[in-house]
Amino acid sequence: MSVKDVIVVGGGIGGTMTANNLVNKLYPEIRAGKVRVSLISNDPWHWYKPAFMYVAFGKTYKDELRRPLHTLLAPEVNLLLDHVQGFDFKASRLRLKSGKDHQYDYLVVSTGCVPSPERIPGLKEAGDHFYQHDPAMQLFEKLRVIEKGRVFIGVTFPKTPNVPHQCGIAPMETTLMLDEYLRQRGVRDQVEIVYTYPTVAQLMRNCLFLQRPVGEVLPSVFEARGIKHQTGFTLKEVDPGRKVAISEEGQEVEFDVLMQTPPIRAVDAVLDSGVSQAPNNEGWLPTNRQTLQLEGYDNVFVMGDTVDLPVSKAGGTCHNQSPVIVNNIAGLLRLGRLVAEFDGKVQAIAQMGFSTGMPLWYDYGEDVMPLPATKIGSMMRNGFNRGVYWGVARGMV
Amino acid sequence: MPEPSLEQLYEVISTLVSTVGRDRRLNDPRAESVTVRSPICGSQLTLEAVIVNDRVEQLGWKVRSCALGQATTAIVIQHQEQLDAARVARVGSQLRALLKGEITHCDWPELDAFAAAREISSRHESALLPFTALGALFERAQSRYEACGQTTDGRKYPEESAP
């Protein structure tokens, strides 16, 4: 009897919950020695990435946001701490940094994305972001001392049509958190906040948010807090010497802090696989919208930030993709066919400042419908931050 | 009549894009497939068609384009029962002229709203993708028939050339 090898690559939220969900789903086969579930990660730590934005405001610190990856995994998951250097999808084989090769029967690619500020001239030198821990700390070091001037906020989209930037709601959340943080510091009156959005983004209308219903309520939300806003600012380059952001539309704006959602790309091994058709060497894998299979490879599934789908690159997306992938792998193993489809569903609780939250959800067919931000919403978000998240990673929620 | 606005175009697009949200691939062995790209914006469309007697009999699609390309592909799909080479060429030329501001109406009135996208020249090729793809598919069908010593109009499909 040959053991079927199911390998998950990536120890972020998508890979971790999926490895655990696979164990839950395939427990009879695993117990009978018919299936083995492995997770390959190059990091012994699992990071709660969505909380990096709180680091930028001094609300959380490094050790609060991580757990040893092995402590989050079901004991049946075979954890391999190694680095995938090459995907050979045709041969169903992985090449690892340790020199080992691994054959698989089914593969889940959940390798995330890489913030790449270096793709905009001057941005790495003079800009800041909160999508990784160390840059978020660097941003905090600036925000905690700024006394006057301008915080200029911008968003960079991938060039691939309909592929959004990382965590779609984060720029709006952090703008509102910044306003509250500066008020707490007593310097808000001296610091101008300017929120901008690129001209075309993935659509062809000027807006403050990708989805129109939210975009339509944002001006009033910002104006109530004295936050300036502008459409039609697509960052082209930054002049670090002059501290000036230069747009594709020809505008130049001085800043004291530039908080820019940076360009993103797939990880090197995915880029080098040669499978992606995404422009600008972004590397998103062509993914079937419903089955989440890598196009052309029926035994490979893709999730999270690595897909080329028009859904948010966020943990709330993984939460809905993971059961689809797990059920489809179980369906293929047990019935020889796919049994589940992804409907594009994403859910989250947006942090609308530190003390209110807004539940949101959408799918392929429905845009986000903005709801009133409430204290109960913030309590739900705090509960998620403080404990529920780890239950999600363990596949329990 | 006033020029259509971007808001009106957005309304048109919103009602159309769900048509192509789900890929539809053809299993028919007679189907031809072509993938076209807009080099400026990166939009991509794979269109499949079974073409018999110079008419589209079946259409399949995988749309990975911006909203404009999704919407025009959805419109083409709505008209698939009337598609022949001449009509595709004519309406495609009309859309190109509309986007350039040379005309204000197309044979398919749903396309008139795209006049609002005149200023967004980087997306024009995306809007034209389904017409580019269908043109290539008709050319390919023509070539296959000619290779068999036949023409596409009024002749039986050559069985030996099925892929």
XYZ file of C-alpha atoms in Angstrom:
560
model
C 0.000 0.000 0.000
C 1.510 3.332 -0.992
C 1.075 6.340 1.268
C -0.430 9.401 -0.401
C 1.694 12.435 0.359
C -0.145 15.731 0.815
C 2.318 18.596 1.210
C 1.476 22.141 2.262
C 4.125 24.785 1.550
C 4.052 27.857 3.762
C 3.731 28.309 7.520
C 1.584 31.426 7.449
C -2.073 31.446 8.376
C -3.196 29.752 5.146
C -0.712 26.899 5.292
C -1.009 26.338 9.031
C -4.799 26.161 9.139
C -4.884 24.033 6.002
C -2.418 21.470 7.373
C -4.570 21.217 10.499
C -7.800 21.100 8.524
C -6.360 18.327 6.347
C -5.621 16.278 9.449
C -9.148 16.798 10.723
C -10.657 15.845 7.386
C -8.373 12.947 6.517
C -7.948 11.549 10.022
C -9.276 8.070 9.115
C -6.822 7.754 6.235
C -3.940 9.193 8.290
C -4.638 6.809 11.154
C -4.719 3.902 8.720
C -1.351 4.956 7.284
C -2.822 5.721 3.869
C -2.180 9.475 3.892
C 0.646 11.637 5.242
C 0.228 15.404 5.703
C 3.416 17.495 5.729
C 3.960 21.206 6.156
C 7.133 22.825 4.841
C 8.079 26.196 6.275
C 11.336 28.113 6.303
C 10.478 29.803 9.599
C 10.137 28.011 12.959
C 7.804 30.822 14.041
C 4.253 31.514 12.980
C 3.558 35.254 12.856
C 0.212 36.936 13.331
C 0.786 39.200 10.362
C -2.448 41.253 10.512
C -1.313 42.639 13.858
C 1.831 44.233 12.430
C -0.245 47.350 11.858
C -0.677 47.666 15.628
C 3.112 47.579 15.987
C 3.236 50.804 13.998
C 1.293 52.484 16.808
C 3.098 50.879 19.727
C 0.145 48.707 20.673
C 1.776 45.289 20.332
C 5.306 43.948 20.289
C 7.189 41.228 18.522
C 6.928 38.353 20.992
C 3.182 38.802 21.408
C 2.635 38.178 17.729
C 4.334 34.858 17.225
C 4.143 31.256 18.360
C 6.485 28.372 17.615
C 4.928 26.881 14.510
C 5.033 23.328 15.834
C 2.846 24.295 18.803
C 0.043 25.291 16.438
C 0.055 22.067 14.434
C -1.843 18.869 15.076
C 0.585 16.116 16.106
C -0.207 14.245 12.892
C 1.305 17.027 10.766
C 4.833 16.222 9.651
C 6.611 19.594 9.985
C 9.678 20.120 7.801
C 11.706 23.250 8.521
C 13.279 23.809 5.174
C 13.136 26.238 2.302
C 11.477 25.331 -0.974
C 13.808 26.484 -3.709
C 12.045 24.989 -6.681
C 8.576 23.845 -7.699
C 8.565 21.196 -10.409
C 4.833 21.005 -10.941
C 5.124 18.702 -13.972
C 7.031 16.095 -11.998
C 5.071 16.693 -8.744
C 8.352 17.366 -6.986
C 9.769 20.009 -4.650
C 13.453 20.902 -4.452
C 14.524 22.024 -0.984
C 17.446 24.125 0.198
C 18.702 21.213 2.261
C 19.282 19.353 -0.974
C 16.382 16.986 -0.516
C 13.678 16.435 -3.086
C 10.110 15.696 -2.089
C 7.527 13.996 -4.291
C 3.915 14.762 -3.580
C 0.550 13.399 -4.602
C -1.211 16.649 -3.684
C 0.328 20.037 -3.059
C -1.030 23.202 -1.459
C 0.932 26.358 -2.272
C 0.441 28.969 0.440
C 3.656 30.903 0.209
C 2.281 34.417 0.641
C 3.689 37.519 -0.947
C 6.674 39.771 -0.432
C 6.398 43.532 0.082
C 8.745 45.052 -2.485
C 9.149 48.814 -1.921
C 12.338 48.684 -3.988
C 10.136 48.438 -7.080
C 9.348 52.152 -6.775
C 12.438 54.371 -6.971
C 13.174 55.986 -3.642
C 10.364 54.280 -1.725
C 12.566 51.837 0.166
C 14.815 54.687 1.275
C 12.185 57.218 2.249
C 8.893 55.382 2.674
C 7.395 53.286 5.450
C 4.868 50.491 5.720
C 3.393 48.145 8.315
C 3.131 44.843 6.418
C 6.183 43.315 8.111
C 7.381 43.576 11.699
C 10.620 45.510 11.302
C 9.246 48.112 8.879
C 6.267 48.558 11.219
C 8.666 49.207 14.108
C 10.558 51.692 11.958
C 7.292 53.464 11.224
C 6.452 53.516 14.935
C 9.785 55.181 15.691
C 8.718 58.023 13.386
C 5.098 58.287 14.475
C 5.905 58.338 18.167
C 8.034 61.466 17.813
C 6.402 63.445 15.034
C 5.277 66.833 16.391
C 4.153 68.589 13.236
C 4.108 68.210 9.486
C 2.381 65.832 7.087
C 1.811 62.084 7.060
C 1.126 61.185 3.457
C -0.654 57.885 2.876
C -0.726 56.051 -0.437
C -1.604 52.710 -1.959
C 0.208 50.787 -4.683
C -1.668 48.109 -6.595
C -0.098 45.192 -8.442
C 0.016 45.627 -12.206
C -1.865 42.360 -12.700
C -5.467 43.242 -13.557
C -7.906 42.631 -10.726
C -5.254 41.455 -8.283
C -5.498 43.688 -5.211
C -2.807 44.909 -2.860
C -2.169 43.163 0.450
C -5.088 43.342 2.905
C -7.459 45.664 1.091
C -8.878 47.389 4.152
C -5.536 48.000 5.919
C -4.746 51.451 4.457
C -8.114 52.735 5.621
C -7.769 51.078 9.025
C -4.324 52.504 9.648
C -5.365 55.960 8.509
C -8.079 56.010 11.175
C -5.742 54.490 13.767
C -3.133 57.127 12.935
C -5.678 59.890 13.496
C -6.575 58.478 16.903
C -2.942 57.830 17.846
C -1.911 61.398 17.061
C -4.884 62.685 19.066
C -3.767 60.549 21.990
C -0.321 62.089 21.660
C -1.848 65.566 21.556
C -0.231 66.534 18.266
C -3.058 65.901 15.824
C -3.713 69.610 15.263
C -0.136 70.086 14.083
C 0.047 66.962 11.881
C -1.818 66.861 8.619
C -3.006 63.425 7.460
C -3.528 62.967 3.723
C -5.040 59.718 2.466
C -4.661 59.083 -1.259
C -5.719 56.385 -3.686
C -4.316 55.703 -7.147
C -6.078 56.877 -10.274
C -7.164 53.761 -12.008
C -6.338 50.990 -9.596
C -7.987 47.951 -11.123
C -10.969 49.893 -12.336
C -11.282 53.011 -14.424
C -12.819 55.409 -11.986
C -11.270 57.609 -9.385
C -12.137 56.395 -5.936
C -10.938 56.123 -2.354
C -11.454 52.364 -2.121
C -11.552 49.525 -4.625
C -15.163 48.642 -3.968
C -17.627 51.419 -4.554
C -19.992 51.126 -1.558
C -17.083 51.602 0.849
C -15.501 54.233 -1.359
C -18.685 56.271 -1.215
C -18.815 56.461 2.592
C -15.122 57.118 3.122
C -15.143 60.877 2.407
C -17.610 61.527 5.217
C -15.684 59.200 7.561
C -12.444 61.034 6.837
C -13.926 64.517 6.881
C -15.454 63.927 10.314
C -11.902 63.409 11.569
C -10.223 66.166 9.598
C -8.367 63.706 7.369
C -7.684 65.086 3.933
C -8.273 62.746 1.015
C -7.418 62.710 -2.634
C -8.059 60.386 -5.548
C -5.745 60.168 -8.486
C -2.369 59.854 -6.817
C -0.441 56.917 -8.232
C 3.025 56.884 -6.691
C 5.720 56.809 -9.372
C 8.825 57.668 -7.388
C 10.044 59.246 -4.194
C 12.791 61.828 -3.837
C 14.353 60.907 -0.483
C 16.487 64.034 -0.363
C 13.602 66.437 -0.718
C 11.099 64.096 0.972
C 8.762 64.445 -1.958
C 6.329 61.868 -3.356
C 5.917 62.105 -7.124
C 2.835 60.718 -8.853
C 2.307 59.306 -12.322
C -0.230 62.087 -12.730
C 2.541 64.651 -12.365
C 1.911 65.877 -8.825
C 4.662 66.405 -6.245
C 3.809 66.376 -2.539
C 6.132 66.990 0.378
C 5.849 64.682 3.335
C 7.338 64.143 6.755
C 6.242 60.513 6.886
C 5.254 58.556 3.789
C 3.054 55.595 4.766
C 2.766 53.707 1.509
C 1.237 50.303 0.833
C 4.117 48.937 -1.222
C 4.234 46.870 -4.417
C 4.097 43.140 -3.766
C 5.243 40.006 -5.557
C 5.234 36.250 -5.101
C 8.155 34.527 -3.363
C 11.243 33.653 -5.405
C 10.502 29.941 -5.786
C 7.064 30.718 -7.196
C 8.466 33.419 -9.473
C 11.088 30.958 -10.724
C 8.563 28.167 -11.372
C 7.817 29.693 -14.753
C 4.107 29.017 -14.397
C 2.904 32.518 -13.662
C 1.560 34.617 -16.500
C 1.279 37.761 -14.377
C 2.811 40.945 -15.783
C 5.595 42.933 -14.130
C 7.215 39.734 -12.807
C 4.711 39.663 -9.954
C 4.446 35.899 -10.061
C 0.824 35.232 -9.068
C -0.097 31.672 -9.896
C -2.957 31.158 -12.368
C -5.638 29.714 -10.139
C -9.021 28.273 -10.967
C -11.498 30.642 -9.327
C -13.799 27.916 -8.105
C -11.686 24.803 -7.480
C -8.510 26.716 -6.457
C -6.404 24.310 -8.529
C -3.309 25.610 -10.244
C -4.371 25.811 -13.860
C -3.015 22.865 -15.793
C -2.062 20.913 -12.670
C -4.954 19.027 -11.128
C -3.032 17.904 -8.034
C -1.860 21.393 -7.049
C -3.958 23.901 -5.107
C -3.138 27.560 -4.491
C -4.393 29.841 -1.734
C -3.868 33.115 0.073
C -1.643 35.804 -1.325
C -0.165 33.595 -4.063
C -3.302 33.404 -6.235
C -4.173 35.643 -9.184
C -7.787 35.982 -8.052
C -9.764 39.210 -7.530
C -10.068 38.679 -3.772
C -8.287 40.248 -0.841
C -4.808 39.021 -0.014
C -5.666 38.452 3.633
C -6.175 35.808 6.281
C -9.934 36.237 6.028
C -9.651 34.906 2.489
C -7.581 31.880 3.534
C -10.242 31.081 6.124
C -12.726 30.443 3.319
C -10.325 28.921 0.804
C -8.914 26.339 3.179
C -12.094 24.235 3.559
C -12.556 24.229 -0.217
C -9.054 22.911 -0.795
C -9.304 20.361 2.009
C -12.646 19.080 0.762
C -11.381 18.871 -2.799
C -8.288 16.901 -1.810
C -10.493 14.578 0.244
C -12.870 14.302 -2.695
C -10.064 13.384 -5.061
C -8.656 10.826 -2.633
C -11.976 9.230 -1.751
C -14.166 9.723 -4.803
C -11.752 10.634 -7.555
C -13.422 13.980 -8.165
C -13.671 17.540 -6.916
C -16.482 18.309 -4.519
C -16.187 21.964 -3.436
C -16.055 25.425 -4.964
C -14.783 28.748 -3.657
C -17.317 31.553 -3.995
C -14.832 34.338 -3.349
C -15.994 34.886 0.211
C -13.833 37.045 2.470
C -14.707 38.285 5.929
C -12.970 40.492 8.443
C -13.561 43.019 11.167
C -12.085 46.338 10.124
C -10.444 48.328 12.900
C -12.026 51.777 12.497
C -9.743 53.509 14.973
C -8.711 51.802 18.203
C -12.131 51.694 19.802
C -14.609 50.777 17.067
C -14.809 47.968 14.543
C -16.795 47.156 11.421
C -17.601 43.577 10.401
C -17.390 43.149 6.660
C -17.737 40.419 4.108
C -17.974 40.048 0.358
C -17.595 37.478 -2.390
C -17.117 37.278 -6.151
C -20.618 38.636 -6.728
C -21.178 41.099 -3.879
C -19.123 44.137 -2.931
C -18.379 44.960 0.694
C -21.391 46.654 2.251
C -20.209 49.160 4.841
C -21.876 48.870 8.236
C -21.757 51.276 11.166
C -18.530 51.009 13.138
C -19.373 49.997 16.714
C -17.702 49.297 20.029
C -19.029 45.742 19.845
C -17.218 45.421 16.547
C -14.023 46.523 18.236
C -14.564 44.018 21.047
C -14.911 41.272 18.429
C -11.697 42.404 16.793
C -9.899 42.542 20.123
C -11.116 39.053 20.911
C -9.760 37.863 17.592
C -6.429 39.576 18.206
C -6.055 38.242 21.720
C -7.007 34.634 21.213
C -9.419 33.627 18.492
C -6.723 34.002 15.840
C -4.710 31.156 17.330
C -7.803 28.987 17.271
C -8.193 29.794 13.578
C -4.579 28.802 12.911
C -5.202 25.528 14.735
C -8.212 24.829 12.521
C -10.617 25.075 15.449
C -12.662 28.119 14.379
C -27.785 63.062 -26.195
C -25.135 63.707 -23.507
C -21.925 61.720 -23.455
C -22.050 58.710 -21.120
C -20.234 59.261 -17.835
C -17.783 56.975 -16.072
C -20.472 56.383 -13.464
C -22.841 55.150 -16.166
C -20.118 52.943 -17.577
C -19.476 51.575 -14.104
C -23.167 50.692 -13.803
C -23.037 48.869 -17.133
C -19.914 47.025 -16.120
C -21.332 46.069 -12.726
C -24.238 44.287 -14.353
C -22.052 42.461 -16.863
C -18.941 41.196 -15.127
C -20.685 38.404 -13.263
C -21.324 36.761 -16.647
C -17.640 35.984 -16.998
C -16.818 35.493 -13.321
C -16.907 31.753 -13.841
C -14.624 30.305 -16.501
C -16.335 28.247 -19.188
C -14.063 25.881 -21.072
C -15.145 23.819 -24.071
C -14.613 20.075 -24.193
C -15.638 19.815 -27.832
C -12.692 18.438 -29.845
C -13.487 20.889 -32.631
C -12.860 23.851 -30.334
C -10.023 26.209 -31.111
C -8.425 28.275 -28.363
C -6.564 31.553 -28.478
C -5.048 33.674 -25.716
C -4.633 37.403 -26.258
C -3.059 40.011 -24.017
C -3.091 43.741 -23.681
C 0.601 44.570 -23.286
C 0.014 47.912 -21.576
C -2.309 46.899 -18.777
C -1.601 43.165 -18.621
C -5.167 42.064 -19.236
C -5.487 38.591 -20.649
C -8.302 36.678 -22.301
C -8.460 33.072 -23.405
C -11.325 32.531 -25.798
C -12.393 29.170 -27.200
C -14.805 28.672 -30.055
C -16.322 26.038 -32.238
C -16.774 27.718 -35.590
C -18.952 25.995 -38.176
C -19.995 27.497 -41.464
C -18.385 30.814 -40.543
C -20.507 31.130 -37.429
C -19.706 30.646 -33.787
C -21.501 27.545 -32.583
C -20.055 27.432 -29.053
C -17.993 29.866 -27.010
C -15.782 29.265 -23.992
C -13.768 31.783 -21.986
C -11.267 32.458 -19.261
C -11.154 36.172 -18.545
C -8.266 37.644 -16.568
C -8.639 41.227 -17.593
C -9.592 44.539 -16.077
C -13.227 45.511 -15.741
C -13.403 46.882 -19.295
C -12.254 43.615 -20.853
C -14.559 41.615 -18.636
C -17.532 43.725 -19.647
C -16.888 43.657 -23.405
C -16.333 39.908 -23.255
C -19.685 39.558 -21.484
C -21.332 41.599 -24.243
C -19.755 39.442 -26.940
C -21.035 36.351 -25.137
C -24.544 37.812 -25.130
C -24.318 38.126 -28.912
C -22.670 34.775 -29.563
C -25.542 33.404 -31.620
C -25.055 36.164 -34.191
C -21.288 36.050 -34.423
C -19.657 35.664 -37.805
C -16.347 36.997 -39.051
C -17.798 40.036 -40.764
C -19.898 41.081 -37.780
C -17.035 40.650 -35.344
C -14.758 42.738 -37.542
C -17.406 45.421 -37.975
C -18.384 45.768 -34.317
C -14.760 45.531 -33.198
C -13.866 48.383 -35.542
C -16.807 50.367 -34.239
C -15.694 49.902 -30.637
C -12.176 51.008 -31.530
C -13.573 54.107 -33.234
C -15.872 54.760 -30.271
C -12.953 54.626 -27.855
C -11.058 57.076 -30.058
C -14.006 59.450 -30.070
C -14.640 59.069 -33.793
C -18.200 57.759 -33.403
C -20.790 57.703 -30.631
C -22.826 54.596 -31.452
C -22.140 50.955 -32.244
C -24.387 48.312 -33.778
C -24.566 46.845 -30.287
C -25.949 49.695 -28.161
C -24.548 48.192 -24.947
C -21.108 49.254 -26.178
C -22.041 52.936 -26.434
C -21.332 53.491 -22.726
C -17.677 52.694 -23.374
C -17.300 56.152 -24.892
C -16.781 57.222 -21.276
C -13.463 55.348 -21.318
C -11.963 57.489 -24.085
C -9.459 59.126 -21.777
C -8.270 55.820 -20.376
C -6.257 54.824 -23.401
C -4.157 52.292 -21.506
C -7.269 50.138 -21.149
C -8.557 50.340 -24.728
C -6.757 47.208 -25.872
C -8.278 45.392 -22.905
C -11.761 46.424 -23.999
C -10.991 45.165 -27.495
C -9.618 41.795 -26.367
C -12.696 39.684 -27.206
C -12.792 41.101 -30.717
C -9.072 40.526 -31.183
C -9.464 36.963 -29.950
C -12.475 36.217 -32.120
C -10.731 37.665 -35.158
C -7.849 35.288 -34.548
C -10.214 32.364 -34.085
C -12.016 33.089 -37.355
C -8.656 33.377 -39.133
C -7.568 30.084 -37.683
C -10.807 28.421 -38.756
C -10.361 29.864 -42.213
C -6.821 28.521 -42.426
C -7.900 25.072 -41.387
C -10.619 24.948 -43.981
C -8.304 26.240 -46.667
C -5.764 23.613 -45.740
C -8.455 21.066 -46.527
C -9.334 22.787 -49.761
C -12.576 24.149 -48.402
C -14.064 27.435 -47.307
C -15.774 28.210 -44.055
C -19.096 29.204 -45.510
C -21.592 26.489 -46.199
C -19.215 23.547 -46.035
C -19.131 20.618 -43.684
C -16.452 20.659 -40.996
C -13.488 18.457 -42.068
C -13.470 15.560 -39.622
C -9.864 14.574 -40.245
C -8.592 17.936 -38.993
C -10.194 17.683 -35.580
C -7.496 18.024 -32.931
